[in-house]
Amino acid sequence: MLEFEDSKLYQLLRYAKHGIFVWIGTGQHGKTVGVNVFANHPLFADRQIVLINYPPEFVDDNYPSNYRAEYWPDSIDDIVDILHPSRDFVIIDDAAWLVGSRDSGTRENKDIQKLMTIASHHELFVAVTIQNTSMMDISMFQSQDVYMMHKHMDPIALEFERPMTKTRQIVANVMLQDYRYKYPKIHPKAFTYCSTTWEMLQMPMPDWWTSKHSKPYYGRIPGRRSSAQECDA
Amino acid sequence: MSDESMMIMPSAELKALMKVLMSQQISEPIEVILSDDAGGYLRTKTFLEAFGCTGWVRDKILYNRSRAALQRALRGQDLYLRLQMLEKGAPDEQEFYVVGKPKVEEGASPPLRGGDAPVESEKPAENVPEKRGPGRPRKHPSP
């Protein structure tokens, strides 16, 4: 068991001011909790965590004060109003709803592709969680430093992975399985494999985390405002 | 093999990949190359990139660099043999890095995990009616 500060990933991020973290793996294997643990690390202590398209009342009621929810804006001009350069860590949970590969022509997808190209200018960290990179528009990988973070992926889903990710995920699956067997006292979902640096990370759950945090869209559709919010808008 | 399709990984990860290939769980055309100087290859690659050397010249230099190392491509049954040889070595140290546990903030929900935790009540969905309707009539109602 080693300190995260000794890892290659930490050394890469130590002086970085932007980057894209892609968390992939089958549903309910700990992607959402993992990305939240990571975003709360002191590396990003000077940033507020922005949950895109989460229900604002859910975030206000259940998350610490360094969180806020923002809806993806209708116009790209409004992005600068919701994301603060150098001061935000942006999380796009279940990114298939926003940057889905089958929705590559939608306004939201085009806007976020444009944002990715200037994420370094805005000094933003962006983390996306998705079950399979084939579900995500490839432009998310093309413009910035990408850090691949893996959770277990179902073997059937693995067959449909993008070739560039498939070998990494195969290795990640085996490594995650080995660590689960070797460290049975550690919660199996606490392990995350980083294939950018070939390192295993353990991310203990925050004390405030509950099962409802892992299902923020329970009974909801991502990005849909409630009728009361529509009236306010 | 083009440089873009080549992935260099540590020996522990390579063993993991070889196990999957050997068990034939996947049918990917992956070629495993064992090299005793992957570090030298990476240094050359970084050097060329830093000085803007691209294209055919870069590929040729990297190709020659990779051939200079003691290496061997593994296919089929040869993979099984090589894996057996690898497994006889010292076991890998399986260490991991612990990403710090965030502190509890005031105002956040209390922890509800573990056997002593109170039973958590899920927040009901907003769009689910309290009482469900009769539903679609059955084609063959029971007598």
mmCIF file of C-alpha atoms in Angstrom:
data_model
loop_
_atom_site.group_PDB
_atom_site.id
_atom_site.type_symbol
_atom_site.label_atom_id
_atom_site.label_comp_id
_atom_site.label_asym_id
_atom_site.label_seq_id
_atom_site.Cartn_x
_atom_site.Cartn_y
_atom_site.Cartn_z
ATOM 1 C CA MET A 1 0.000 0.000 0.000
ATOM 2 C CA LEU A 2 1.630 3.198 -1.208
ATOM 3 C CA GLU A 3 0.834 6.874 -1.005
ATOM 4 C CA PHE A 4 -0.829 8.351 -4.065
ATOM 5 C CA GLU A 5 1.763 11.120 -3.968
ATOM 6 C CA ASP A 6 4.395 8.540 -4.974
ATOM 7 C CA SER A 7 2.537 7.446 -8.086
ATOM 8 C CA LYS A 8 3.360 8.368 -11.652
ATOM 9 C CA LEU A 9 -0.167 9.664 -12.109
ATOM 10 C CA TYR A 10 0.307 12.146 -9.268
ATOM 11 C CA GLN A 11 3.598 13.284 -10.750
ATOM 12 C CA LEU A 12 1.901 13.846 -14.092
ATOM 13 C CA LEU A 13 -0.901 15.853 -12.529
ATOM 14 C CA ARG A 14 1.134 17.730 -9.993
ATOM 15 C CA TYR A 15 1.740 20.734 -12.219
ATOM 16 C CA ALA A 16 -1.015 20.115 -14.743
ATOM 17 C CA LYS A 17 -3.781 22.644 -15.091
ATOM 18 C CA HIS A 18 -6.004 20.774 -17.503
ATOM 19 C CA GLY A 19 -6.780 17.258 -18.605
ATOM 20 C CA ILE A 20 -9.524 14.796 -19.395
ATOM 21 C CA PHE A 21 -10.198 11.759 -17.236
ATOM 22 C CA VAL A 22 -12.159 8.992 -18.904
ATOM 23 C CA TRP A 23 -13.655 6.488 -16.450
ATOM 24 C CA ILE A 24 -14.897 3.401 -18.213
ATOM 25 C CA GLY A 25 -16.492 0.225 -16.948
ATOM 26 C CA THR A 26 -19.780 -1.544 -16.637
ATOM 27 C CA GLY A 27 -22.531 0.097 -14.620
ATOM 28 C CA GLN A 28 -22.510 -0.148 -10.805
ATOM 29 C CA HIS A 29 -18.833 -0.979 -10.602
ATOM 30 C CA GLY A 30 -17.855 2.275 -8.912
ATOM 31 C CA LYS A 31 -17.173 4.792 -11.661
ATOM 32 C CA THR A 32 -19.227 7.572 -10.117
ATOM 33 C CA VAL A 33 -17.854 7.194 -6.613
ATOM 34 C CA GLY A 34 -14.350 6.848 -8.013
ATOM 35 C CA VAL A 35 -14.478 10.065 -9.964
ATOM 36 C CA ASN A 36 -15.859 11.901 -6.937
ATOM 37 C CA VAL A 37 -13.119 10.599 -4.656
ATOM 38 C CA PHE A 38 -10.543 11.632 -7.218
ATOM 39 C CA ALA A 39 -12.024 15.110 -7.701
ATOM 40 C CA ASN A 40 -11.873 15.640 -3.934
ATOM 41 C CA HIS A 41 -8.174 14.910 -3.742
ATOM 42 C CA PRO A 42 -6.028 17.830 -2.512
ATOM 43 C CA LEU A 43 -4.586 18.048 -6.038
ATOM 44 C CA PHE A 44 -7.810 19.788 -6.979
ATOM 45 C CA ALA A 45 -8.517 21.478 -3.652
ATOM 46 C CA ASP A 46 -8.637 24.930 -5.232
ATOM 47 C CA ARG A 47 -11.443 23.914 -7.555
ATOM 48 C CA GLN A 48 -15.178 23.564 -7.193
ATOM 49 C CA ILE A 49 -16.688 20.365 -8.502
ATOM 50 C CA VAL A 50 -19.341 20.903 -11.161
ATOM 51 C CA LEU A 51 -21.799 18.099 -11.825
ATOM 52 C CA ILE A 52 -23.212 18.572 -15.303
ATOM 53 C CA ASN A 53 -26.938 17.919 -15.743
ATOM 54 C CA TYR A 54 -27.414 16.608 -12.201
ATOM 55 C CA PRO A 55 -30.658 17.701 -10.547
ATOM 56 C CA PRO A 56 -29.645 20.867 -8.629
ATOM 57 C CA GLU A 57 -31.875 20.131 -5.644
ATOM 58 C CA PHE A 58 -30.338 16.670 -5.355
ATOM 59 C CA VAL A 59 -26.836 18.142 -5.296
ATOM 60 C CA ASP A 60 -27.779 20.888 -2.851
ATOM 61 C CA ASP A 61 -29.321 18.387 -0.448
ATOM 62 C CA ASN A 62 -26.777 15.598 -0.630
ATOM 63 C CA TYR A 63 -23.329 16.885 -1.529
ATOM 64 C CA PRO A 64 -20.681 18.884 0.359
ATOM 65 C CA SER A 65 -20.352 22.606 -0.148
ATOM 66 C CA ASN A 66 -17.626 22.358 -2.769
ATOM 67 C CA TYR A 67 -20.134 20.936 -5.253
ATOM 68 C CA ARG A 68 -22.628 22.579 -7.537
ATOM 69 C CA ALA A 69 -24.856 21.379 -10.351
ATOM 70 C CA GLU A 70 -25.109 23.051 -13.733
ATOM 71 C CA TYR A 71 -27.283 22.290 -16.712
ATOM 72 C CA TRP A 72 -25.500 22.160 -20.040
ATOM 73 C CA PRO A 73 -26.456 25.469 -21.661
ATOM 74 C CA ASP A 74 -28.616 25.883 -24.729
ATOM 75 C CA SER A 75 -26.030 28.129 -26.346
ATOM 76 C CA ILE A 76 -22.263 27.679 -26.449
ATOM 77 C CA ASP A 77 -21.939 31.361 -25.565
ATOM 78 C CA ASP A 78 -23.328 30.560 -22.117
ATOM 79 C CA ILE A 79 -20.598 28.048 -21.258
ATOM 80 C CA VAL A 80 -18.398 30.779 -19.847
ATOM 81 C CA ASP A 81 -21.244 31.669 -17.488
ATOM 82 C CA ILE A 82 -21.454 28.199 -15.944
ATOM 83 C CA LEU A 83 -17.817 27.047 -16.012
ATOM 84 C CA HIS A 84 -15.137 29.121 -14.342
ATOM 85 C CA PRO A 85 -11.640 28.943 -15.863
ATOM 86 C CA SER A 86 -8.993 27.527 -13.512
ATOM 87 C CA ARG A 87 -11.549 27.122 -10.723
ATOM 88 C CA ASP A 88 -13.714 24.181 -11.764
ATOM 89 C CA PHE A 89 -13.392 20.419 -11.980
ATOM 90 C CA VAL A 90 -16.143 19.356 -14.368
ATOM 91 C CA ILE A 91 -17.770 15.939 -14.038
ATOM 92 C CA ILE A 92 -19.970 14.613 -16.824
ATOM 93 C CA ASP A 93 -21.520 11.478 -15.389
ATOM 94 C CA ASP A 94 -22.976 8.966 -17.839
ATOM 95 C CA ALA A 95 -21.557 10.974 -20.698
ATOM 96 C CA ALA A 96 -23.456 8.990 -23.328
ATOM 97 C CA TRP A 97 -26.346 11.372 -22.703
ATOM 98 C CA LEU A 98 -24.235 14.360 -23.709
ATOM 99 C CA VAL A 99 -21.449 13.131 -25.968
ATOM 100 C CA GLY A 100 -22.892 9.918 -27.326
ATOM 101 C CA SER A 101 -21.244 8.543 -30.461
ATOM 102 C CA ARG A 102 -24.651 8.125 -32.080
ATOM 103 C CA ASP A 103 -25.522 11.738 -31.340
ATOM 104 C CA SER A 104 -22.400 13.233 -32.870
ATOM 105 C CA GLY A 105 -24.434 15.784 -34.789
ATOM 106 C CA THR A 106 -26.383 17.218 -31.886
ATOM 107 C CA ARG A 107 -25.831 20.749 -30.695
ATOM 108 C CA GLU A 108 -24.716 19.632 -27.215
ATOM 109 C CA ASN A 109 -22.188 17.213 -28.657
ATOM 110 C CA LYS A 110 -20.744 19.774 -31.064
ATOM 111 C CA ASP A 111 -20.523 22.350 -28.302
ATOM 112 C CA ILE A 112 -18.663 20.059 -25.939
ATOM 113 C CA GLN A 113 -16.286 19.042 -28.714
ATOM 114 C CA LYS A 114 -15.477 22.706 -29.208
ATOM 115 C CA LEU A 115 -15.044 23.146 -25.472
ATOM 116 C CA MET A 116 -12.615 20.234 -25.357
ATOM 117 C CA THR A 117 -10.368 21.927 -27.898
ATOM 118 C CA ILE A 118 -10.007 24.941 -25.617
ATOM 119 C CA ALA A 119 -10.168 23.155 -22.256
ATOM 120 C CA SER A 120 -6.470 23.859 -21.823
ATOM 121 C CA HIS A 121 -7.061 27.562 -22.477
ATOM 122 C CA HIS A 122 -9.657 27.573 -19.717
ATOM 123 C CA GLU A 123 -7.410 25.437 -17.502
ATOM 124 C CA LEU A 124 -10.214 22.987 -16.870
ATOM 125 C CA PHE A 125 -10.161 19.404 -15.702
ATOM 126 C CA VAL A 126 -12.996 17.402 -17.211
ATOM 127 C CA ALA A 127 -13.945 13.907 -16.068
ATOM 128 C CA VAL A 128 -16.405 11.752 -17.947
ATOM 129 C CA THR A 129 -17.828 8.413 -16.915
ATOM 130 C CA ILE A 130 -19.141 6.007 -19.513
ATOM 131 C CA GLN A 131 -19.751 2.271 -19.800
ATOM 132 C CA ASN A 132 -17.877 1.808 -23.069
ATOM 133 C CA THR A 133 -15.801 4.216 -25.132
ATOM 134 C CA SER A 134 -17.589 3.063 -28.276
ATOM 135 C CA MET A 135 -20.632 4.855 -26.861
ATOM 136 C CA MET A 136 -18.721 8.115 -26.734
ATOM 137 C CA ASP A 137 -17.796 10.484 -29.531
ATOM 138 C CA ILE A 138 -14.146 10.005 -30.397
ATOM 139 C CA SER A 139 -13.494 13.732 -30.315
ATOM 140 C CA MET A 140 -13.322 13.525 -26.530
ATOM 141 C CA PHE A 141 -9.926 11.836 -26.894
ATOM 142 C CA GLN A 142 -8.406 13.965 -29.571
ATOM 143 C CA SER A 143 -7.672 17.357 -28.173
ATOM 144 C CA GLN A 144 -6.205 17.167 -24.664
ATOM 145 C CA ASP A 145 -4.166 15.016 -22.319
ATOM 146 C CA VAL A 146 -6.288 11.969 -21.624
ATOM 147 C CA TYR A 147 -6.008 9.813 -18.524
ATOM 148 C CA MET A 148 -7.706 6.441 -18.868
ATOM 149 C CA MET A 149 -9.232 5.100 -15.644
ATOM 150 C CA HIS A 150 -10.718 1.626 -15.718
ATOM 151 C CA LYS A 151 -13.287 -0.258 -13.703
ATOM 152 C CA HIS A 152 -14.339 -3.815 -14.458
ATOM 153 C CA MET A 153 -16.014 -4.215 -17.834
ATOM 154 C CA ASP A 154 -18.383 -7.023 -18.664
ATOM 155 C CA PRO A 155 -16.786 -9.453 -21.182
ATOM 156 C CA ILE A 156 -19.648 -9.072 -23.631
ATOM 157 C CA ALA A 157 -19.374 -5.281 -23.509
ATOM 158 C CA LEU A 158 -15.617 -5.662 -23.936
ATOM 159 C CA GLU A 159 -16.130 -7.295 -27.305
ATOM 160 C CA PHE A 160 -17.643 -4.035 -28.562
ATOM 161 C CA GLU A 161 -14.921 -1.719 -27.252
ATOM 162 C CA ARG A 162 -12.959 0.547 -29.541
ATOM 163 C CA PRO A 163 -9.708 -1.158 -30.626
ATOM 164 C CA MET A 164 -7.565 1.539 -29.020
ATOM 165 C CA THR A 165 -9.182 0.892 -25.641
ATOM 166 C CA LYS A 166 -9.761 -2.830 -25.869
ATOM 167 C CA THR A 167 -6.257 -4.024 -25.043
ATOM 168 C CA ARG A 168 -6.029 -1.585 -22.149
ATOM 169 C CA GLN A 169 -9.369 -2.766 -20.774
ATOM 170 C CA ILE A 170 -8.394 -6.430 -21.122
ATOM 171 C CA VAL A 171 -5.306 -5.758 -19.035
ATOM 172 C CA ALA A 172 -7.342 -3.684 -16.578
ATOM 173 C CA ASN A 173 -9.919 -6.454 -16.134
ATOM 174 C CA VAL A 174 -7.237 -9.018 -15.309
ATOM 175 C CA MET A 175 -5.363 -6.671 -12.991
ATOM 176 C CA LEU A 176 -8.551 -5.691 -11.170
ATOM 177 C CA GLN A 177 -9.436 -9.353 -10.750
ATOM 178 C CA ASP A 178 -5.969 -10.179 -9.417
ATOM 179 C CA TYR A 179 -6.136 -7.375 -6.872
ATOM 180 C CA ARG A 180 -9.609 -8.376 -5.754
ATOM 181 C CA TYR A 181 -8.332 -11.859 -4.960
ATOM 182 C CA LYS A 182 -5.132 -10.649 -3.370
ATOM 183 C CA TYR A 183 -6.793 -8.031 -1.153
ATOM 184 C CA PRO A 184 -10.154 -9.546 -0.133
ATOM 185 C CA LYS A 185 -10.562 -7.140 2.788
ATOM 186 C CA ILE A 186 -10.656 -4.128 0.485
ATOM 187 C CA HIS A 187 -13.971 -3.405 -1.175
ATOM 188 C CA PRO A 188 -13.608 -4.743 -4.737
ATOM 189 C CA LYS A 189 -15.150 -1.640 -6.254
ATOM 190 C CA ALA A 190 -12.581 0.578 -4.538
ATOM 191 C CA PHE A 191 -9.916 -0.389 -7.069
ATOM 192 C CA THR A 192 -9.404 1.685 -10.193
ATOM 193 C CA TYR A 193 -6.809 0.876 -12.796
ATOM 194 C CA CYS A 194 -5.073 3.707 -14.627
ATOM 195 C CA SER A 195 -3.820 2.482 -18.003
ATOM 196 C CA THR A 196 -2.133 5.787 -18.755
ATOM 197 C CA THR A 197 0.487 5.071 -16.114
ATOM 198 C CA TRP A 198 -0.175 1.340 -15.623
ATOM 199 C CA GLU A 199 -0.963 1.793 -11.952
ATOM 200 C CA MET A 200 -3.565 0.425 -9.584
ATOM 201 C CA LEU A 201 -5.318 2.956 -7.376
ATOM 202 C CA GLN A 202 -7.485 2.384 -4.354
ATOM 203 C CA MET A 203 -10.139 4.985 -3.693
ATOM 204 C CA PRO A 204 -11.981 4.607 -0.376
ATOM 205 C CA MET A 205 -15.515 5.902 -0.348
ATOM 206 C CA PRO A 206 -16.094 9.333 1.208
ATOM 207 C CA ASP A 207 -17.873 9.200 4.559
ATOM 208 C CA TRP A 208 -20.822 11.107 3.158
ATOM 209 C CA TRP A 209 -21.343 8.753 0.222
ATOM 210 C CA THR A 210 -24.570 6.721 0.175
ATOM 211 C CA SER A 211 -26.190 4.447 -2.350
ATOM 212 C CA LYS A 212 -28.324 7.258 -3.714
ATOM 213 C CA HIS A 213 -25.160 9.123 -4.735
ATOM 214 C CA SER A 214 -24.378 6.230 -7.048
ATOM 215 C CA LYS A 215 -27.762 6.608 -8.751
ATOM 216 C CA PRO A 216 -28.240 10.345 -9.130
ATOM 217 C CA TYR A 217 -30.653 9.929 -12.023
ATOM 218 C CA TYR A 218 -32.958 7.635 -10.079
ATOM 219 C CA GLY A 219 -36.406 8.351 -11.483
ATOM 220 C CA ARG A 220 -35.066 11.193 -13.612
ATOM 221 C CA ILE A 221 -33.721 11.864 -17.095
ATOM 222 C CA PRO A 222 -30.297 13.566 -17.217
ATOM 223 C CA GLY A 223 -30.500 17.223 -18.155
ATOM 224 C CA ARG A 224 -34.283 17.500 -17.982
ATOM 225 C CA ARG A 225 -35.424 20.378 -15.823
ATOM 226 C CA SER A 226 -38.390 19.884 -13.552
ATOM 227 C CA SER A 227 -41.549 21.825 -14.340
ATOM 228 C CA ALA A 228 -40.843 24.236 -11.466
ATOM 229 C CA GLN A 229 -37.371 24.959 -12.847
ATOM 230 C CA GLU A 230 -38.804 25.508 -16.321
ATOM 231 C CA CYS A 231 -41.075 28.174 -14.859
ATOM 232 C CA ASP A 232 -38.127 29.815 -13.094
ATOM 233 C CA ALA A 233 -36.081 29.788 -16.301
ATOM 234 C CA MET B 1 3.875 -3.082 -37.204
ATOM 235 C CA SER B 2 3.321 0.654 -37.168
ATOM 236 C CA ASP B 3 4.365 2.614 -34.116
ATOM 237 C CA GLU B 4 0.819 3.872 -33.572
ATOM 238 C CA SER B 5 -0.485 0.355 -33.035
ATOM 239 C CA MET B 6 2.264 -0.573 -30.602
ATOM 240 C CA MET B 7 1.597 -0.418 -26.879
ATOM 241 C CA ILE B 8 4.450 -0.768 -24.409
ATOM 242 C CA MET B 9 3.449 -2.033 -20.991
ATOM 243 C CA PRO B 10 5.154 -3.296 -17.822
ATOM 244 C CA SER B 11 5.839 -6.998 -17.421
ATOM 245 C CA ALA B 12 3.036 -7.556 -14.871
ATOM 246 C CA GLU B 13 0.479 -6.106 -17.280
ATOM 247 C CA LEU B 14 1.989 -8.060 -20.151
ATOM 248 C CA LYS B 15 1.583 -11.281 -18.199
ATOM 249 C CA ALA B 16 -2.052 -10.416 -17.542
ATOM 250 C CA LEU B 17 -2.611 -9.841 -21.241
ATOM 251 C CA MET B 18 -0.870 -13.081 -22.134
ATOM 252 C CA LYS B 19 -3.081 -15.010 -19.749
ATOM 253 C CA VAL B 20 -6.186 -13.712 -21.465
ATOM 254 C CA LEU B 21 -4.773 -14.416 -24.914
ATOM 255 C CA MET B 22 -3.767 -17.911 -23.890
ATOM 256 C CA SER B 23 -7.169 -18.711 -22.441
ATOM 257 C CA GLN B 24 -8.652 -17.666 -25.792
ATOM 258 C CA GLN B 25 -11.239 -15.458 -24.141
ATOM 259 C CA ILE B 26 -10.753 -12.956 -26.929
ATOM 260 C CA SER B 27 -10.023 -13.320 -30.602
ATOM 261 C CA GLU B 28 -7.959 -10.212 -31.129
ATOM 262 C CA PRO B 29 -4.982 -10.246 -33.519
ATOM 263 C CA ILE B 30 -2.610 -9.114 -30.794
ATOM 264 C CA GLU B 31 1.068 -9.853 -31.224
ATOM 265 C CA VAL B 32 3.161 -9.998 -28.079
ATOM 266 C CA ILE B 33 6.773 -8.892 -28.357
ATOM 267 C CA LEU B 34 9.150 -9.411 -25.489
ATOM 268 C CA SER B 35 11.997 -6.931 -25.449
ATOM 269 C CA ASP B 36 14.865 -6.345 -23.075
ATOM 270 C CA ASP B 37 15.105 -2.652 -23.932
ATOM 271 C CA ALA B 38 11.643 -1.145 -24.078
ATOM 272 C CA GLY B 39 12.939 1.755 -21.973
ATOM 273 C CA GLY B 40 15.565 2.593 -24.610
ATOM 274 C CA TYR B 41 12.929 2.482 -27.315
ATOM 275 C CA LEU B 42 10.727 4.912 -25.394
ATOM 276 C CA ARG B 43 13.632 7.283 -24.775
ATOM 277 C CA THR B 44 14.458 7.344 -28.486
ATOM 278 C CA LYS B 45 10.819 7.948 -29.334
ATOM 279 C CA THR B 46 10.584 10.843 -26.869
ATOM 280 C CA PHE B 47 13.838 12.308 -28.179
ATOM 281 C CA LEU B 48 12.622 12.219 -31.793
ATOM 282 C CA GLU B 49 9.294 13.758 -30.881
ATOM 283 C CA ALA B 50 10.972 16.504 -28.879
ATOM 284 C CA PHE B 51 13.044 17.501 -31.914
ATOM 285 C CA GLY B 52 10.141 17.292 -34.325
ATOM 286 C CA CYS B 53 11.401 14.276 -36.235
ATOM 287 C CA THR B 54 8.391 12.692 -37.936
ATOM 288 C CA GLY B 55 7.386 10.564 -40.880
ATOM 289 C CA TRP B 56 9.461 7.948 -42.612
ATOM 290 C CA VAL B 57 12.732 8.962 -40.921
ATOM 291 C CA ARG B 58 11.235 8.647 -37.463
ATOM 292 C CA ASP B 59 9.635 5.288 -38.265
ATOM 293 C CA LYS B 60 12.895 3.956 -39.713
ATOM 294 C CA ILE B 61 14.964 5.046 -36.708
ATOM 295 C CA LEU B 62 12.448 3.540 -34.288
ATOM 296 C CA TYR B 63 12.308 0.333 -36.297
ATOM 297 C CA ASN B 64 16.077 -0.022 -36.166
ATOM 298 C CA ARG B 65 16.056 0.843 -32.473
ATOM 299 C CA SER B 66 13.501 -1.839 -31.734
ATOM 300 C CA ARG B 67 15.440 -4.441 -33.739
ATOM 301 C CA ALA B 68 18.578 -3.673 -31.760
ATOM 302 C CA ALA B 69 17.000 -5.035 -28.604
ATOM 303 C CA LEU B 70 16.880 -8.696 -27.787
ATOM 304 C CA GLN B 71 13.303 -9.439 -28.528
ATOM 305 C CA ARG B 72 11.021 -12.084 -29.789
ATOM 306 C CA ALA B 73 7.548 -12.084 -31.202
ATOM 307 C CA LEU B 74 5.242 -14.674 -29.724
ATOM 308 C CA ARG B 75 2.381 -16.427 -31.424
ATOM 309 C CA GLY B 76 0.132 -19.372 -30.689
ATOM 310 C CA GLN B 77 1.666 -22.211 -28.704
ATOM 311 C CA ASP B 78 4.875 -20.276 -28.320
ATOM 312 C CA LEU B 79 2.901 -17.895 -26.141
ATOM 313 C CA TYR B 80 2.016 -20.718 -23.777
ATOM 314 C CA LEU B 81 5.645 -21.756 -23.483
ATOM 315 C CA ARG B 82 6.781 -18.200 -22.826
ATOM 316 C CA LEU B 83 4.096 -17.702 -20.210
ATOM 317 C CA GLN B 84 5.223 -20.815 -18.404
ATOM 318 C CA MET B 85 8.756 -19.452 -18.344
ATOM 319 C CA LEU B 86 7.611 -16.087 -17.075
ATOM 320 C CA GLU B 87 5.544 -17.601 -14.268
ATOM 321 C CA LYS B 88 8.582 -19.392 -12.899
ATOM 322 C CA GLY B 89 10.189 -16.092 -12.052
ATOM 323 C CA ALA B 90 9.736 -14.131 -8.858
ATOM 324 C CA PRO B 91 6.149 -13.059 -8.239
ATOM 325 C CA ASP B 92 5.335 -9.462 -9.067
ATOM 326 C CA GLU B 93 4.835 -7.060 -6.230
ATOM 327 C CA GLN B 94 1.225 -6.070 -6.500
ATOM 328 C CA GLU B 95 1.191 -2.683 -4.864
ATOM 329 C CA PHE B 96 -1.424 0.004 -5.211
ATOM 330 C CA TYR B 97 -1.703 3.684 -4.459
ATOM 331 C CA VAL B 98 -4.289 4.943 -2.007
ATOM 332 C CA VAL B 99 -5.994 8.122 -3.079
ATOM 333 C CA GLY B 100 -6.639 10.068 0.129
ATOM 334 C CA LYS B 101 -9.924 9.692 1.862
ATOM 335 C CA PRO B 102 -11.767 13.017 1.729
ATOM 336 C CA LYS B 103 -12.685 14.644 5.016
ATOM 337 C CA VAL B 104 -16.276 14.831 6.155
ATOM 338 C CA GLU B 105 -17.750 18.267 5.708
ATOM 339 C CA GLU B 106 -20.415 19.786 7.837
ATOM 340 C CA GLY B 107 -23.825 19.709 6.240
ATOM 341 C CA ALA B 108 -23.136 16.609 4.197
ATOM 342 C CA SER B 109 -25.223 13.501 4.641
ATOM 343 C CA PRO B 110 -24.028 11.167 7.396
ATOM 344 C CA PRO B 111 -22.493 7.834 6.445
ATOM 345 C CA LEU B 112 -25.088 5.119 6.123
ATOM 346 C CA ARG B 113 -22.937 2.100 5.371
ATOM 347 C CA GLY B 114 -22.175 -0.925 7.492
ATOM 348 C CA GLY B 115 -24.235 -3.182 9.672
ATOM 349 C CA ASP B 116 -24.955 -0.527 12.296
ATOM 350 C CA ALA B 117 -26.188 1.988 9.797
ATOM 351 C CA PRO B 118 -29.865 2.888 9.876
ATOM 352 C CA VAL B 119 -32.046 1.595 7.096
ATOM 353 C CA GLU B 120 -31.861 4.053 4.282
ATOM 354 C CA SER B 121 -35.069 5.222 2.699
ATOM 355 C CA GLU B 122 -34.712 5.865 -0.997
ATOM 356 C CA LYS B 123 -36.130 9.107 -2.259
ATOM 357 C CA PRO B 124 -39.123 8.213 -4.417
ATOM 358 C CA ALA B 125 -39.021 9.173 -8.043
ATOM 359 C CA GLU B 126 -40.883 12.379 -8.804
ATOM 360 C CA ASN B 127 -42.667 11.119 -11.859
ATOM 361 C CA VAL B 128 -44.007 7.847 -10.472
ATOM 362 C CA PRO B 129 -47.676 7.993 -9.429
ATOM 363 C CA GLU B 130 -48.482 6.779 -5.952
ATOM 364 C CA LYS B 131 -51.089 4.357 -7.177
ATOM 365 C CA ARG B 132 -50.701 2.467 -10.374
ATOM 366 C CA GLY B 133 -53.577 2.082 -12.777
ATOM 367 C CA PRO B 134 -55.200 -1.198 -13.709
ATOM 368 C CA GLY B 135 -52.734 -1.693 -16.581
ATOM 369 C CA ARG B 136 -53.360 -3.351 -19.887
ATOM 370 C CA PRO B 137 -56.145 -5.956 -19.758
ATOM 371 C CA ARG B 138 -54.994 -9.508 -20.126
ATOM 372 C CA LYS B 139 -55.798 -11.380 -23.279
ATOM 373 C CA HIS B 140 -56.870 -14.454 -21.392
ATOM 374 C CA PRO B 141 -58.371 -13.412 -18.084
ATOM 375 C CA SER B 142 -58.375 -16.090 -15.471
ATOM 376 C CA PRO B 143 -61.828 -17.399 -14.619
#
